[in-house]
C-alpha cells in the first residue's frame, strides 16, 4: 500500500445531499509530489480535508501512512486556501503554532525555545517575510498572509505537506520564487506534497504527477506523469516538452468544462 | 484625526455633563422648585460636602460589596460560559434555564436571601452576583460558540486535542467578548448591591438613601444617586480601558488609540 491511498471515496456535506467528490481512487507514493487541478467547486479542497482527516469519507476508504484515517494526524502540514492566521498572534507566533501541538516539538519547546524561534525566523525569511515577525496578520497583505501560512504548514517538518492554492494571491515573480523555494525544500529532504492549484504551469513545473478532476461531483479524469528531468530550473518552463505537458492538461480541462 | 477634533472628542462628555448641571440648576432656581421635591445641584453639593465623611463611608461599603459580588460573578460566569459554549448539547440544555433565571427580577429574590442569610452585607453581595453574572455567561458562551470552523480546522489538522483547541483558539477568540461583558457586568453589580441595601441592610449607599428619603432629605438622596452613578462610570471606563488593552487585535481600525 502506498503512502496515501483513496479507495472509491465519496463525500457528501449534507446527509442526503449531492456528492462533492465521487468515487475517487488514487495513490500517492512516499516522497511523491502531486498536483491536483480542476474547475472551481469540483472538490479539490474537499479532497484535502479527507486526507488531513478533517472530514470522514461518506463512502470508501482513505489510508495515510498505512492506516485508515480516523482523524487528523500530526504528520500532516496544511496550508489552507484562506490563510486562517490567528489574529491575536503575531506572525512569528502563528508560524510557531504547530510546535505547540506536534511532538517532539511540543514537549521540548521550553528547553529549545531559542532554536525553534530561529527555525521560524529562517522560514519566514525564506518566503521574504523577514522583518514581519512581530506584525499581526491584519497588518500583512493578503499575499504576505498566504506566505506566512505556508511557513506554518512547513515549520514542523511534516511528512505530508498539503497546499491548497497557496500561491493564488501572489504576483508572477513572487510566485516563481516560491515555486523554487518549495522545489529546493522538497529536493533537500524529500517529503510528500499534495498541491492544489489552478495554474497548470505551476502544476507541471513542480509535480511528478498531475491529477485532473471533473466538474462536480468531482472525479479523477486524468492522471499524467510529468517526466521532466530533475532538478528542474525555471528555464525548463520554456522548453517544448514542458509546453506539451501544459497543452495536454489544458485540453483535458477544456473538455471537462465543456462536458 | 485632527488635533481640534481629537480635543472635541475628549471634551464632549465633560461638556455635556456640565450643560446638564447648568440646565438643572437653572430649572430649579427659575421655577423655584422646593428642595425636598427636586433639589438643585448646588443644594446637593452642599449636603454632599457637609456629610462627606458618612457618605464616603457608606460608598466604600457599597463599593466593596459590589466588587466582591462582581468578582464572584466573573469567575462563575466565565466557568459557566465555558460549559455552555463548549458544545451544542450543553448550550441547548442550559440556555433556557439561564434565560428564565435572568428574567426573574432580582428584587424579588432579596427577601428570600434575607430569610437565608439575615439582614446585612451577604444578601447585597449575592444580589450583585446574581444580577451581573448573566452577561458574562452569555458573552463567553457566544465567543466560544461562534468560533470560526476554519480556525478550529487549523488546530485540528495538526492533531490537536479538544483541550488544545479550547486554550489555543476558543479562549483567545472569546476574550474580547469576555472583556466587553465585564463593563456591563460591573454596572449591573452596582444595581444589585444598592437594591439589596435599600431593602435589607444597615450599611451602604442604598441604606443611606432609604433613611434620607424617609426623613425627606432629598439633597442627600440625590447625593447618593450621584455617588453611585460616578462609581459606575469610573468602573465602566476602567474595564473599557482593560478591554482595549487586552484585545487590541479585535478593535483594530476603531478608535483604539484613545
Ligand atoms: N462546508 C461545506 N458545506 C457544504 N458544502 C460544501 C462545503 N464546502 C464545500 N462544499 C461544496 O462542495 C463542493 C466542492 O467544494 P470545494 O471547496 O472542495 O471546491 P474546490 O475544488 O476547492 O473549489 P475552488 O477551486 O473554488 O477552491 C462545492 O460544490 C461546494 O459547494
Ligand atoms: Mg478550494
Short mmCIF file of C-alpha atoms and ligand atoms in Angstrom, two decimals:
data_model
loop_
_atom_site.label_atom_id
_atom_site.label_comp_id
_atom_site.label_asym_id
_atom_site.label_seq_id
_atom_site.Cartn_x
_atom_site.Cartn_y
_atom_site.Cartn_z
CA UNK A 1 0.00 0.00 0.00
CA UNK A 2 1.25 3.46 -0.89
CA UNK A 3 1.66 6.42 1.46
CA UNK A 4 -1.73 7.92 0.59
CA UNK A 5 -4.47 5.66 -0.77
CA UNK A 6 -8.02 6.51 -1.79
CA UNK A 7 -10.39 3.60 -2.43
CA UNK A 8 -13.64 4.62 -4.13
CA UNK A 9 -14.05 7.61 -1.86
CA UNK A 10 -17.17 9.79 -1.98
CA UNK A 11 -18.12 12.65 0.29
CA UNK A 12 -21.45 14.39 0.84
CA UNK A 13 -21.59 17.51 3.01
CA UNK A 14 -25.30 17.05 3.72
CA UNK A 15 -26.70 13.68 4.76
CA UNK A 16 -28.88 13.27 1.64
CA UNK A 17 -27.20 15.95 -0.46
CA UNK A 18 -25.22 15.56 -3.67
CA UNK A 19 -21.69 14.19 -3.66
CA UNK A 20 -18.96 16.81 -3.52
CA UNK A 21 -16.48 14.21 -4.74
CA UNK A 22 -17.43 10.84 -6.11
CA UNK A 23 -15.70 7.51 -6.41
CA UNK A 24 -12.17 8.87 -6.20
CA UNK A 25 -9.34 6.36 -6.20
CA UNK A 26 -5.74 7.40 -6.25
CA UNK A 27 -2.46 6.56 -4.63
CA UNK A 28 0.49 8.73 -3.78
CA UNK A 29 3.93 7.29 -3.13
CA UNK A 30 6.00 8.47 -0.20
CA UNK A 31 8.12 11.38 -1.38
CA UNK A 32 6.00 11.99 -4.46
CA UNK A 33 5.00 15.50 -5.49
CA UNK A 34 1.38 15.50 -6.64
CA UNK A 35 -0.66 18.32 -8.12
CA UNK A 36 -4.43 18.41 -8.35
CA UNK A 37 -6.12 20.67 -10.87
CA UNK A 38 -9.75 21.11 -11.80
CA UNK A 39 -12.50 23.68 -12.24
CA UNK A 40 -13.64 25.76 -9.28
CA UNK A 41 -16.02 23.93 -6.97
CA UNK A 42 -15.03 20.47 -8.15
CA UNK A 43 -13.94 19.28 -4.73
CA UNK A 44 -10.22 19.91 -4.51
CA UNK A 45 -10.40 21.46 -1.05
CA UNK A 46 -12.72 18.64 -0.07
CA UNK A 47 -10.06 16.14 -1.13
CA UNK A 48 -7.59 17.91 1.16
CA UNK A 49 -9.97 17.74 4.09
CA UNK A 50 -10.32 13.99 3.57
CA UNK A 51 -6.58 13.37 3.51
CA UNK A 52 -5.93 15.50 6.58
CA UNK A 53 -8.70 13.69 8.44
CA UNK A 54 -10.81 16.81 8.97
CA UNK A 55 -13.73 15.06 7.28
CA UNK A 56 -14.50 11.33 7.24
CA UNK A 57 -15.49 9.93 3.83
CA UNK A 58 -19.17 9.16 3.27
CA UNK A 59 -18.21 6.08 1.25
CA UNK A 60 -14.94 4.32 0.62
CA UNK A 61 -11.65 4.34 2.48
CA UNK A 62 -8.79 6.77 2.94
CA UNK A 63 -5.43 5.47 4.09
CA UNK A 64 -2.44 7.56 5.06
CA UNK A 65 0.85 6.02 6.12
CA UNK A 66 -0.60 2.52 6.05
CA UNK A 67 -3.50 3.22 8.36
CA UNK A 68 -7.10 4.17 7.76
CA UNK A 69 -7.58 7.85 8.52
CA UNK A 70 -9.77 8.18 11.59
CA UNK A 71 -8.92 11.76 12.45
CA UNK A 72 -6.19 14.34 11.99
CA UNK A 73 -2.56 13.28 12.35
CA UNK A 74 0.46 15.26 13.43
CA UNK A 75 2.48 14.15 10.39
CA UNK A 76 0.47 16.45 8.14
CA UNK A 77 1.15 20.11 7.48
CA UNK A 78 -1.60 22.01 5.77
CA UNK A 79 -1.84 25.46 4.23
CA UNK A 80 -5.49 26.25 3.72
CA UNK A 81 -6.98 28.10 0.81
CA UNK A 82 -7.60 31.07 3.10
CA UNK A 83 -4.58 31.93 5.25
CA UNK A 84 -6.53 31.39 8.51
CA UNK A 85 -3.89 33.01 10.70
CA UNK A 86 -4.91 33.58 14.30
CA UNK A 87 -5.48 37.35 14.59
CA UNK A 88 -4.35 37.59 18.21
CA UNK A 89 -0.93 36.15 17.47
CA UNK A 90 1.97 37.83 15.77
CA UNK A 91 3.27 36.34 12.55
CA UNK A 92 6.09 34.61 14.38
CA UNK A 93 3.72 33.18 16.99
CA UNK A 94 1.42 32.00 14.23
CA UNK A 95 4.24 30.19 12.47
CA UNK A 96 5.29 28.54 15.71
CA UNK A 97 1.79 27.28 16.48
CA UNK A 98 2.36 23.71 15.20
CA UNK A 99 5.32 23.40 17.56
CA UNK A 100 2.94 23.86 20.46
CA UNK A 101 0.89 20.90 19.28
CA UNK A 102 3.03 18.40 17.40
CA UNK A 103 5.59 16.11 19.02
CA UNK A 104 8.55 16.11 19.50
CA UNK A 105 8.46 19.89 19.44
CA UNK A 106 5.67 20.19 21.94
CA UNK A 107 7.48 18.64 24.87
CA UNK A 108 10.84 20.24 24.10
CA UNK A 109 9.66 23.71 23.22
CA UNK A 110 10.55 25.21 26.60
CA UNK A 111 14.08 23.89 26.52
CA UNK A 112 14.75 24.65 22.86
CA UNK A 113 12.78 27.86 22.60
CA UNK A 114 15.57 29.88 21.01
CA UNK A 115 16.35 27.17 18.47
CA UNK A 116 12.71 26.79 17.40
CA UNK A 117 12.24 30.51 17.20
CA UNK A 118 15.25 30.71 14.92
CA UNK A 119 13.75 27.98 12.73
CA UNK A 120 10.60 30.05 12.39
CA UNK A 121 12.54 33.22 11.62
CA UNK A 122 14.60 31.41 8.98
CA UNK A 123 11.48 30.01 7.41
CA UNK A 124 9.86 33.46 7.29
CA UNK A 125 12.99 34.91 5.74
CA UNK A 126 12.92 32.21 3.07
CA UNK A 127 9.50 33.38 1.86
CA UNK A 128 10.52 37.04 2.01
CA UNK A 129 8.85 37.93 5.29
CA UNK A 130 11.95 38.92 7.28
CA UNK A 131 11.05 41.91 9.39
CA UNK A 132 7.38 40.98 9.65
CA UNK A 133 7.82 38.61 12.60
CA UNK A 134 6.18 40.89 15.13
CA UNK A 135 3.42 42.19 12.92
CA UNK A 136 -0.11 40.97 13.38
CA UNK A 137 -1.82 39.15 10.50
CA UNK A 138 -4.14 42.07 9.81
CA UNK A 139 -1.10 44.25 9.28
CA UNK A 140 0.01 41.99 6.40
CA UNK A 141 -1.22 41.99 2.82
CA UNK A 142 -3.18 39.02 1.51
CA UNK A 143 -0.14 37.55 -0.22
CA UNK A 144 2.01 38.04 2.87
CA UNK A 145 -0.59 36.23 4.96
CA UNK A 146 -0.55 33.38 2.48
CA UNK A 147 3.21 33.13 2.68
CA UNK A 148 3.07 33.13 6.49
CA UNK A 149 0.54 30.32 6.36
CA UNK A 150 2.89 28.30 4.12
CA UNK A 151 5.58 28.76 6.78
CA UNK A 152 3.18 27.48 9.39
CA UNK A 153 2.48 24.39 7.31
CA UNK A 154 6.19 23.67 6.91
CA UNK A 155 7.62 24.50 10.31
CA UNK A 156 7.17 21.12 11.99
CA UNK A 157 8.74 19.28 9.02
CA UNK A 158 5.60 17.30 8.16
CA UNK A 159 5.97 14.07 6.19
CA UNK A 160 2.90 15.04 4.18
CA UNK A 161 2.57 18.66 3.10
CA UNK A 162 -0.75 19.80 1.72
CA UNK A 163 -1.05 23.13 -0.03
CA UNK A 164 -4.43 24.44 -1.17
CA UNK A 165 -3.83 27.12 -3.80
CA UNK A 166 -1.02 28.55 -1.73
CA UNK A 167 0.27 30.98 -4.35
CA UNK A 168 -3.09 32.28 -5.51
CA UNK A 169 -2.74 35.85 -4.24
CA UNK A 170 0.83 36.41 -5.40
CA UNK A 171 2.34 38.24 -8.36
CA UNK A 172 4.09 36.19 -11.03
CA UNK A 173 7.62 36.92 -9.79
CA UNK A 174 6.99 36.13 -6.15
CA UNK A 175 5.11 33.07 -7.23
CA UNK A 176 8.01 31.72 -9.25
CA UNK A 177 10.36 32.49 -6.40
CA UNK A 178 8.20 30.44 -4.07
CA UNK A 179 7.99 27.61 -6.60
CA UNK A 180 11.76 27.41 -6.40
CA UNK A 181 11.72 27.62 -2.63
CA UNK A 182 9.29 24.73 -2.44
CA UNK A 183 11.28 22.76 -5.03
CA UNK A 184 14.51 23.24 -3.06
CA UNK A 185 12.95 22.31 0.24
CA UNK A 186 11.49 19.19 -1.27
CA UNK A 187 14.75 18.31 -3.03
CA UNK A 188 16.81 18.71 0.14
CA UNK A 189 14.85 16.23 2.20
CA UNK A 190 12.03 14.64 0.26
CA UNK A 191 8.60 14.64 1.81
CA UNK A 192 5.25 14.03 0.17
CA UNK A 193 3.45 17.04 -1.27
CA UNK A 194 -0.11 17.41 -2.48
CA UNK A 195 -0.60 20.75 -4.16
CA UNK A 196 -3.95 22.10 -5.32
CA UNK A 197 -3.63 24.77 -7.98
CA UNK A 198 -5.34 26.48 -10.88
CA UNK A 199 -2.06 27.24 -12.55
CA UNK A 200 -1.11 24.48 -14.99
CA UNK A 201 2.47 25.73 -15.38
CA UNK A 202 2.84 25.58 -11.61
CA UNK A 203 1.49 22.03 -11.57
CA UNK A 204 3.81 20.82 -14.34
CA UNK A 205 6.88 22.62 -13.04
CA UNK A 206 6.62 21.23 -9.53
CA UNK A 207 4.86 17.89 -9.70
CA UNK A 208 5.75 14.30 -10.52
CA UNK A 209 2.11 13.51 -11.15
CA UNK A 210 -0.83 15.77 -12.05
CA UNK A 211 -4.44 14.74 -11.47
CA UNK A 212 -7.26 16.46 -13.32
CA UNK A 213 -10.66 16.44 -11.67
CA UNK A 214 -14.07 16.72 -13.31
CA UNK A 215 -16.78 19.25 -12.57
CA UNK A 216 -18.82 18.45 -9.52
CA UNK A 217 -19.31 15.84 -8.40
CA UNK A 218 -15.53 15.69 -8.53
CA UNK A 219 -13.94 12.60 -10.08
CA UNK A 220 -10.42 11.91 -11.21
CA UNK A 221 -10.42 12.12 -15.01
CA UNK A 222 -6.78 12.23 -15.99
CA UNK A 223 -3.60 11.14 -14.29
CA UNK A 224 -0.50 12.46 -16.01
CA UNK A 225 3.08 11.75 -15.06
CA UNK A 226 5.46 14.62 -15.62
CA UNK A 227 8.72 13.01 -16.72
CA UNK A 228 10.76 16.21 -16.98
CA UNK A 229 14.22 15.57 -15.52
CA UNK A 230 15.06 16.88 -12.08
CA UNK A 231 16.36 19.12 -10.68
CA UNK A 232 14.22 21.47 -12.74
CA UNK A 233 15.18 25.08 -13.26
CA UNK A 234 12.79 27.81 -14.22
CA UNK A 235 14.29 27.56 -17.73
CA UNK A 236 12.52 24.25 -18.13
CA UNK A 237 9.25 26.15 -18.41
CA UNK A 238 10.40 27.44 -21.82
CA UNK A 239 11.10 24.01 -23.28
CA UNK A 240 8.85 22.21 -25.74
CA UNK A 241 8.45 19.19 -23.51
CA UNK A 242 7.11 21.46 -20.75
CA UNK A 243 4.71 23.22 -23.10
CA UNK A 244 3.49 19.88 -24.40
CA UNK A 245 2.53 18.76 -20.89
CA UNK A 246 0.75 22.04 -20.19
CA UNK A 247 -1.02 21.81 -23.54
CA UNK A 248 -2.34 18.29 -22.90
CA UNK A 249 -3.59 19.28 -19.45
CA UNK A 250 -5.19 22.43 -20.81
CA UNK A 251 -7.10 20.39 -23.37
CA UNK A 252 -8.34 17.90 -20.83
CA UNK A 253 -9.53 20.73 -18.58
CA UNK A 254 -11.22 22.31 -21.58
CA UNK A 255 -13.08 19.06 -22.16
CA UNK A 256 -14.09 18.96 -18.50
CA UNK A 257 -15.52 22.45 -18.68
CA UNK A 258 -17.49 21.74 -21.82
CA UNK A 259 -18.96 18.44 -20.65
CA UNK B 1 -7.81 62.70 13.34
CA UNK B 2 -7.04 66.42 13.53
CA UNK B 3 -5.95 67.95 16.83
CA UNK B 4 -9.09 70.03 17.27
CA UNK B 5 -11.50 67.18 16.59
CA UNK B 6 -9.46 64.99 18.93
CA UNK B 7 -9.97 67.52 21.71
CA UNK B 8 -13.65 67.81 20.87
CA UNK B 9 -13.81 64.04 21.17
CA UNK B 10 -12.25 64.09 24.63
CA UNK B 11 -14.15 67.07 25.96
CA UNK B 12 -17.60 66.13 24.64
CA UNK B 13 -18.72 64.04 27.65
CA UNK B 14 -17.49 66.65 30.13
CA UNK B 15 -19.18 69.49 28.31
CA UNK B 16 -22.47 67.63 28.16
CA UNK B 17 -22.32 66.85 31.89
CA UNK B 18 -21.64 70.50 32.61
CA UNK B 19 -24.54 71.54 30.41
CA UNK B 20 -26.94 69.18 32.19
CA UNK B 21 -25.87 70.56 35.59
CA UNK B 22 -26.31 74.15 34.44
CA UNK B 23 -29.77 73.48 32.99
CA UNK B 24 -30.76 71.56 36.10
CA UNK B 25 -29.66 74.43 38.36
CA UNK B 26 -31.44 76.97 36.13
CA UNK B 27 -34.69 74.97 36.17
CA UNK B 28 -34.66 74.62 39.96
CA UNK B 29 -33.95 78.33 40.50
CA UNK B 30 -36.14 79.61 37.66
CA UNK B 31 -39.23 77.69 38.73
CA UNK B 32 -38.38 77.89 42.41
CA UNK B 33 -38.68 74.11 42.87
CA UNK B 34 -38.80 73.04 46.53
CA UNK B 35 -35.56 71.30 47.60
CA UNK B 36 -37.48 68.44 49.28
CA UNK B 37 -39.02 67.62 45.90
CA UNK B 38 -36.17 68.19 43.48
CA UNK B 39 -33.01 69.74 44.87
CA UNK B 40 -30.75 71.91 42.74
CA UNK B 41 -27.17 70.72 42.11
CA UNK B 42 -25.87 73.41 44.45
CA UNK B 43 -28.01 72.04 47.28
CA UNK B 44 -26.85 68.51 46.51
CA UNK B 45 -23.21 69.58 46.55
CA UNK B 46 -23.71 71.50 49.80
CA UNK B 47 -25.22 68.46 51.53
CA UNK B 48 -22.62 66.24 49.99
CA UNK B 49 -19.85 68.43 51.37
CA UNK B 50 -21.36 68.63 54.86
CA UNK B 51 -21.89 64.89 55.08
CA UNK B 52 -18.78 63.96 53.13
CA UNK B 53 -17.44 61.59 55.81
CA UNK B 54 -20.56 59.43 56.27
CA UNK B 55 -21.29 59.37 52.53
CA UNK B 56 -17.78 58.13 51.77
CA UNK B 57 -18.06 55.50 54.46
CA UNK B 58 -21.29 54.16 53.01
CA UNK B 59 -19.97 54.49 49.47
CA UNK B 60 -16.86 52.47 50.35
CA UNK B 61 -19.06 49.80 51.83
CA UNK B 62 -21.22 49.64 48.71
CA UNK B 63 -18.13 49.64 46.54
CA UNK B 64 -16.56 46.70 48.36
CA UNK B 65 -19.84 44.79 48.40
CA UNK B 66 -20.22 45.36 44.68
CA UNK B 67 -16.66 44.30 43.91
CA UNK B 68 -16.99 41.06 45.84
CA UNK B 69 -20.28 40.22 44.12
CA UNK B 70 -18.79 41.18 40.76
CA UNK B 71 -15.67 39.08 41.33
CA UNK B 72 -17.77 36.01 42.08
CA UNK B 73 -19.90 36.78 39.01
CA UNK B 74 -16.82 36.97 36.79
CA UNK B 75 -15.44 33.64 37.97
CA UNK B 76 -18.77 31.80 37.96
CA UNK B 77 -19.83 33.49 34.72
CA UNK B 78 -16.62 32.60 32.92
CA UNK B 79 -16.74 28.96 34.02
CA UNK B 80 -20.45 28.62 33.25
CA UNK B 81 -19.93 30.38 29.92
CA UNK B 82 -17.24 27.86 29.01
CA UNK B 83 -19.55 24.98 29.91
CA UNK B 84 -22.43 26.47 27.94
CA UNK B 85 -20.29 27.33 24.92
CA UNK B 86 -18.22 24.14 24.99
CA UNK B 87 -20.66 22.03 23.00
CA UNK B 88 -24.03 22.43 21.25
CA UNK B 89 -25.65 20.00 23.66
CA UNK B 90 -24.75 21.90 26.84
CA UNK B 91 -25.73 25.11 25.05
CA UNK B 92 -29.15 23.68 24.27
CA UNK B 93 -29.59 22.23 27.75
CA UNK B 94 -28.52 25.19 29.86
CA UNK B 95 -29.67 28.20 27.88
CA UNK B 96 -33.44 28.14 28.60
CA UNK B 97 -32.79 27.81 32.32
CA UNK B 98 -30.33 30.70 32.32
CA UNK B 99 -32.68 32.95 30.36
CA UNK B 100 -35.55 32.07 32.68
CA UNK B 101 -33.41 32.79 35.69
CA UNK B 102 -32.28 36.09 34.26
CA UNK B 103 -35.88 37.15 33.66
CA UNK B 104 -36.75 36.94 37.36
CA UNK B 105 -36.41 40.42 38.93
CA UNK B 106 -33.65 40.15 41.47
CA UNK B 107 -35.51 42.44 43.93
CA UNK B 108 -37.99 39.63 44.30
CA UNK B 109 -35.10 37.46 45.40
CA UNK B 110 -33.84 39.71 48.20
CA UNK B 111 -36.49 38.67 50.80
CA UNK B 112 -35.51 35.05 50.20
CA UNK B 113 -31.86 35.91 50.76
CA UNK B 114 -32.76 37.79 53.95
CA UNK B 115 -34.51 34.70 55.30
CA UNK B 116 -31.45 32.60 54.48
CA UNK B 117 -28.66 34.97 55.48
CA UNK B 118 -30.26 37.70 57.56
CA UNK B 119 -30.06 41.45 57.02
CA UNK B 120 -26.66 42.82 56.04
CA UNK B 121 -23.88 42.58 53.51
CA UNK B 122 -24.28 38.97 52.37
CA UNK B 123 -27.64 39.46 50.60
CA UNK B 124 -26.17 42.53 48.87
CA UNK B 125 -23.13 40.59 47.68
CA UNK B 126 -25.32 37.77 46.41
CA UNK B 127 -27.74 40.12 44.67
CA UNK B 128 -24.83 41.88 42.97
CA UNK B 129 -23.55 38.48 41.86
CA UNK B 130 -26.94 37.23 40.67
CA UNK B 131 -27.65 40.27 38.57
CA UNK B 132 -24.23 40.56 36.96
CA UNK B 133 -23.13 37.04 36.07
CA UNK B 134 -25.54 36.59 33.19
CA UNK B 135 -23.89 38.91 30.65
CA UNK B 136 -20.55 37.23 31.37
CA UNK B 137 -22.02 33.77 30.72
CA UNK B 138 -23.74 34.86 27.53
CA UNK B 139 -20.68 36.60 26.14
CA UNK B 140 -18.19 33.85 26.91
CA UNK B 141 -20.59 31.24 25.54
CA UNK B 142 -21.20 33.29 22.41
CA UNK B 143 -17.49 33.78 21.90
CA UNK B 144 -16.90 30.04 22.07
CA UNK B 145 -19.95 29.03 20.07
CA UNK B 146 -19.24 31.42 17.19
CA UNK B 147 -15.65 30.25 16.74
CA UNK B 148 -14.95 30.03 13.01
CA UNK B 149 -14.65 26.36 12.00
CA UNK B 150 -11.73 27.36 9.76
CA UNK B 151 -9.64 28.45 12.74
CA UNK B 152 -10.60 25.27 14.55
CA UNK B 153 -9.54 23.26 11.49
CA UNK B 154 -6.06 24.79 11.61
CA UNK B 155 -5.59 23.24 15.03
CA UNK B 156 -7.45 20.04 14.26
CA UNK B 157 -5.36 19.33 11.17
CA UNK B 158 -2.31 19.22 13.45
CA UNK B 159 -3.93 16.56 15.61
CA UNK B 160 -4.73 18.93 18.49
CA UNK B 161 -6.90 17.71 21.34
CA UNK B 162 -10.15 19.39 22.31
CA UNK B 163 -8.38 20.97 25.26
CA UNK B 164 -5.66 22.34 22.97
CA UNK B 165 -8.32 23.85 20.74
CA UNK B 166 -10.05 25.42 23.73
CA UNK B 167 -6.86 27.01 25.03
CA UNK B 168 -5.25 27.98 21.71
CA UNK B 169 -8.26 29.32 19.82
CA UNK B 170 -11.50 29.05 21.82
CA UNK B 171 -10.49 31.14 24.80
CA UNK B 172 -8.34 33.73 23.00
CA UNK B 173 -11.16 34.16 20.48
CA UNK B 174 -13.71 34.76 23.24
CA UNK B 175 -11.54 37.14 25.30
CA UNK B 176 -12.91 40.26 23.55
CA UNK B 177 -16.43 39.05 24.31
CA UNK B 178 -15.42 38.41 27.91
CA UNK B 179 -13.89 41.85 28.43
CA UNK B 180 -16.84 43.53 26.74
CA UNK B 181 -19.13 41.81 29.21
CA UNK B 182 -17.13 42.99 32.24
CA UNK B 183 -18.02 46.63 31.77
CA UNK B 184 -21.71 45.77 31.51
CA UNK B 185 -21.49 43.40 34.46
CA UNK B 186 -19.82 45.92 36.78
CA UNK B 187 -22.59 48.49 36.30
CA UNK B 188 -25.22 45.81 36.87
CA UNK B 189 -23.41 44.72 40.03
CA UNK B 190 -23.88 48.23 41.45
CA UNK B 191 -27.60 47.99 40.68
CA UNK B 192 -27.77 44.68 42.52
CA UNK B 193 -25.94 45.71 45.66
CA UNK B 194 -27.79 49.03 46.01
CA UNK B 195 -31.18 47.36 45.50
CA UNK B 196 -30.41 44.91 48.25
CA UNK B 197 -29.09 47.63 50.54
CA UNK B 198 -32.25 49.70 50.23
CA UNK B 199 -34.36 46.71 51.23
CA UNK B 200 -32.25 44.82 53.70
CA UNK B 201 -29.14 46.41 55.12
CA UNK B 202 -27.88 48.83 57.70
CA UNK B 203 -24.86 49.94 55.73
CA UNK B 204 -24.16 51.23 52.24
CA UNK B 205 -25.38 53.93 49.91
CA UNK B 206 -28.72 52.21 49.40
CA UNK B 207 -29.35 52.19 53.12
CA UNK B 208 -28.25 55.84 53.40
CA UNK B 209 -30.67 56.90 50.65
CA UNK B 210 -33.53 54.96 52.19
CA UNK B 211 -33.01 56.73 55.51
CA UNK B 212 -32.65 60.11 53.82
CA UNK B 213 -35.83 59.76 51.80
CA UNK B 214 -37.89 58.76 54.83
CA UNK B 215 -36.78 61.98 56.50
CA UNK B 216 -37.43 63.99 53.30
CA UNK B 217 -33.74 64.83 52.94
CA UNK B 218 -33.85 64.91 49.14
CA UNK B 219 -30.46 66.55 48.62
CA UNK B 220 -28.85 63.61 50.42
CA UNK B 221 -30.80 61.10 48.31
CA UNK B 222 -29.55 62.82 45.18
CA UNK B 223 -26.03 62.96 46.54
CA UNK B 224 -26.26 59.17 46.98
CA UNK B 225 -27.56 58.69 43.46
CA UNK B 226 -24.73 60.74 42.03
CA UNK B 227 -22.10 58.86 44.01
CA UNK B 228 -23.43 55.54 42.69
CA UNK B 229 -23.50 56.89 39.16
CA UNK B 230 -19.96 58.20 39.46
CA UNK B 231 -18.66 54.87 40.78
CA UNK B 232 -20.42 53.12 37.91
CA UNK B 233 -18.88 55.39 35.28
CA UNK B 234 -15.38 55.09 36.75
CA UNK B 235 -15.53 51.31 36.89
CA UNK B 236 -17.03 51.12 33.41
CA UNK B 237 -14.24 53.24 32.00
CA UNK B 238 -11.66 51.20 33.87
CA UNK B 239 -12.91 47.97 32.32
CA UNK B 240 -13.29 49.60 28.92
CA UNK B 241 -9.60 50.51 29.21
CA UNK B 242 -8.70 46.97 30.22
CA UNK B 243 -10.73 45.69 27.27
CA UNK B 244 -8.86 47.88 24.80
CA UNK B 245 -5.51 46.90 26.26
CA UNK B 246 -6.16 43.19 26.30
CA UNK B 247 -7.84 42.77 22.93
CA UNK B 248 -6.19 45.21 20.60
CA UNK B 249 -6.49 42.76 17.72
CA UNK B 250 -10.29 42.73 17.89
CA UNK B 251 -10.64 46.53 17.94
CA UNK B 252 -8.28 47.31 15.10
CA UNK B 253 -9.29 50.24 12.98
CA UNK B 254 -11.63 51.65 15.57
CA UNK B 255 -10.75 54.49 17.94
CA UNK B 256 -8.32 52.20 19.67
CA UNK B 257 -5.74 54.94 20.11
CA UNK B 258 -7.92 56.91 22.50
N1 LIG C 1 -18.66 23.17 4.32
C1 LIG C 1 -19.39 22.88 3.22
N2 LIG C 1 -20.71 22.61 3.35
C2 LIG C 1 -21.46 22.30 2.26
N3 LIG C 1 -20.98 22.22 1.03
C3 LIG C 1 -19.68 22.46 0.83
C4 LIG C 1 -18.82 22.81 1.92
N4 LIG C 1 -17.58 23.00 1.43
C5 LIG C 1 -17.66 22.79 0.11
N5 LIG C 1 -18.92 22.45 -0.27
C6 LIG C 1 -19.37 22.11 -1.62
O1 LIG C 1 -18.55 21.07 -2.10
C7 LIG C 1 -18.16 21.31 -3.44
C8 LIG C 1 -16.64 21.24 -3.55
O2 LIG C 1 -16.08 22.29 -2.79
P1 LIG C 1 -14.53 22.52 -2.68
O3 LIG C 1 -14.31 23.61 -1.71
O4 LIG C 1 -13.88 21.23 -2.40
O5 LIG C 1 -14.18 23.03 -4.16
P2 LIG C 1 -12.75 23.41 -4.76
O6 LIG C 1 -12.45 22.44 -5.84
O7 LIG C 1 -11.75 23.56 -3.67
O8 LIG C 1 -13.06 24.83 -5.42
P3 LIG C 1 -12.09 26.10 -5.58
O9 LIG C 1 -11.15 25.80 -6.68
O10 LIG C 1 -13.02 27.19 -5.95
O11 LIG C 1 -11.44 26.31 -4.26
C9 LIG C 1 -18.69 22.68 -3.82
O12 LIG C 1 -19.75 22.49 -4.71
C10 LIG C 1 -19.20 23.28 -2.57
O13 LIG C 1 -20.44 23.91 -2.79
MG1 LIG C 2 -10.79 25.08 -2.85
#
